[in-house]
């Protein structure tokens, strides 16, 4: 399966941004999808995940109330709506696919190439 993340850009603090992830090839199956991010000089960290049904979502504490994850299985896409962006949200955002809901990178076996989000104050 190939994952293609898009939608990153340069915004001001307080702005909103919507990231998308398109999956192609081998999309059958009830996979969990997730967003991770990696800031310069830091380890990759969990942002949010969503089960195939969309009924169960999981967010990192810093994302709760500001970010919303969603997916459209008919289009094999996943999105991350981000609002109230802060300079500390600056990072490369990656979409990933895995078997179970987890905040660990080890639980995800397919990764997109990442899309850069830069938030200036």
Short mmCIF file of C-alpha atoms in Angstrom, two decimals:
data_model
loop_
_atom_site.label_atom_id
_atom_site.label_comp_id
_atom_site.label_asym_id
_atom_site.label_seq_id
_atom_site.Cartn_x
_atom_site.Cartn_y
_atom_site.Cartn_z
CA UNK A 1 0.00 0.00 0.00
CA UNK A 2 1.18 3.53 -0.72
CA UNK A 3 0.28 6.46 1.49
CA UNK A 4 0.47 10.01 0.20
CA UNK A 5 0.23 12.87 2.69
CA UNK A 6 -0.58 16.38 1.54
CA UNK A 7 -1.91 19.71 2.73
CA UNK A 8 1.04 21.03 4.69
CA UNK A 9 2.15 24.61 4.45
CA UNK A 10 3.25 27.72 6.28
CA UNK A 11 0.66 29.39 8.50
CA UNK A 12 0.43 31.87 11.33
CA UNK A 13 -0.25 30.94 14.93
CA UNK A 14 -3.96 30.49 15.47
CA UNK A 15 -4.63 29.47 11.88
CA UNK A 16 -6.17 26.23 10.71
CA UNK A 17 -4.89 23.65 8.29
CA UNK A 18 -6.27 20.41 6.91
CA UNK A 19 -3.97 17.53 6.08
CA UNK A 20 -5.00 14.65 3.85
CA UNK A 21 -3.68 11.17 3.33
CA UNK A 22 -4.56 9.11 0.28
CA UNK A 23 -4.05 5.36 0.27
CA UNK A 24 -3.61 3.27 -2.85
CA UNK A 25 -2.92 -0.38 -3.48
CA UNK A 26 -3.79 -3.02 -0.92
CA UNK A 27 -6.43 -0.91 0.75
CA UNK A 28 -8.71 -3.81 1.66
CA UNK A 29 -8.97 -4.64 5.31
CA UNK A 30 -10.04 -2.99 8.55
CA UNK A 31 -6.87 -1.04 9.19
CA UNK A 32 -6.24 1.64 11.74
CA UNK A 33 -4.96 4.88 10.31
CA UNK A 34 -2.94 7.43 12.21
CA UNK A 35 -1.03 10.68 12.06
CA UNK A 36 2.39 11.13 13.58
CA UNK A 37 4.68 14.11 13.50
CA UNK A 38 8.36 14.78 13.83
CA UNK A 39 9.82 18.13 14.74
CA UNK A 40 13.45 18.99 13.95
CA UNK A 41 15.76 17.21 16.35
CA UNK A 42 12.96 15.30 18.02
CA UNK A 43 11.59 11.80 17.81
CA UNK A 44 8.48 11.00 15.86
CA UNK A 45 5.41 11.32 18.06
CA UNK A 46 1.82 10.22 17.89
CA UNK A 47 -0.85 12.74 16.94
CA UNK A 48 -4.10 10.83 16.43
CA UNK A 49 -5.53 7.56 15.18
CA UNK A 50 -8.86 6.32 13.89
CA UNK A 51 -10.26 2.84 13.48
CA UNK A 52 -11.70 1.58 10.23
CA UNK A 53 -15.27 2.26 11.37
CA UNK A 54 -14.37 5.76 12.45
CA UNK A 55 -16.12 5.18 15.75
CA UNK A 56 -12.96 5.07 17.81
CA UNK A 57 -10.42 7.85 17.76
CA UNK A 58 -7.39 8.47 19.93
CA UNK A 59 -5.57 11.74 20.38
CA UNK A 60 -2.35 12.87 21.97
CA UNK A 61 -3.03 15.22 24.84
CA UNK A 62 -1.72 18.24 22.92
CA UNK A 63 -4.09 17.46 20.04
CA UNK A 64 -7.27 17.10 22.04
CA UNK A 65 -9.71 19.88 21.34
CA UNK A 66 -7.64 21.33 18.50
CA UNK A 67 -7.21 18.49 16.01
CA UNK A 68 -9.85 16.24 14.48
CA UNK A 69 -9.08 13.04 12.61
CA UNK A 70 -11.48 11.56 10.11
CA UNK A 71 -11.52 9.07 7.26
CA UNK A 72 -13.54 8.23 4.19
CA UNK A 73 -13.20 4.55 3.37
CA UNK A 74 -15.08 4.96 0.09
CA UNK A 75 -12.28 7.22 -1.11
CA UNK A 76 -9.43 5.58 0.83
CA UNK A 77 -8.57 8.89 2.43
CA UNK A 78 -7.90 10.18 5.89
CA UNK A 79 -7.76 13.76 7.10
CA UNK A 80 -6.49 15.76 10.03
CA UNK A 81 -8.20 19.06 10.65
CA UNK A 82 -5.97 21.25 12.77
CA UNK A 83 -7.07 24.49 14.36
CA UNK A 84 -5.52 26.88 16.81
CA UNK A 85 -2.10 26.01 15.48
CA UNK A 86 0.90 26.91 17.61
CA UNK A 87 4.58 27.32 16.70
CA UNK A 88 5.27 24.09 18.60
CA UNK A 89 3.06 22.26 16.09
CA UNK A 90 5.76 22.85 13.48
CA UNK A 91 6.81 19.43 12.21
CA UNK A 92 6.66 16.99 9.36
CA UNK A 93 3.36 15.17 9.61
CA UNK A 94 3.20 11.54 8.54
CA UNK A 95 0.24 9.32 7.92
CA UNK A 96 0.49 5.66 8.79
CA UNK A 97 -1.46 2.44 8.64
CA UNK A 98 -1.50 -0.28 11.25
CA UNK A 99 -3.39 -3.19 12.71
CA UNK A 100 -4.45 -1.89 16.09
CA UNK A 101 -4.99 1.36 17.92
CA UNK A 102 -1.69 2.39 19.38
CA UNK A 103 0.44 5.45 20.02
CA UNK A 104 3.61 3.56 19.20
CA UNK A 105 5.32 3.85 15.83
CA UNK A 106 6.07 0.13 16.11
CA UNK A 107 2.40 -0.67 15.58
CA UNK A 108 2.30 0.89 12.13
CA UNK A 109 3.85 -0.83 9.15
CA UNK A 110 3.09 1.53 6.28
CA UNK A 111 4.07 5.19 6.22
CA UNK A 112 3.56 8.11 3.92
CA UNK A 113 6.37 10.46 2.97
CA UNK A 114 5.26 13.30 5.21
CA UNK A 115 4.06 16.83 4.69
CA UNK A 116 5.66 19.84 6.35
CA UNK A 117 3.66 22.15 8.57
CA UNK A 118 5.32 25.37 9.67
CA UNK A 119 3.60 27.63 12.18
CA UNK A 120 5.06 31.05 12.80
CA UNK A 121 4.27 33.33 15.71
#
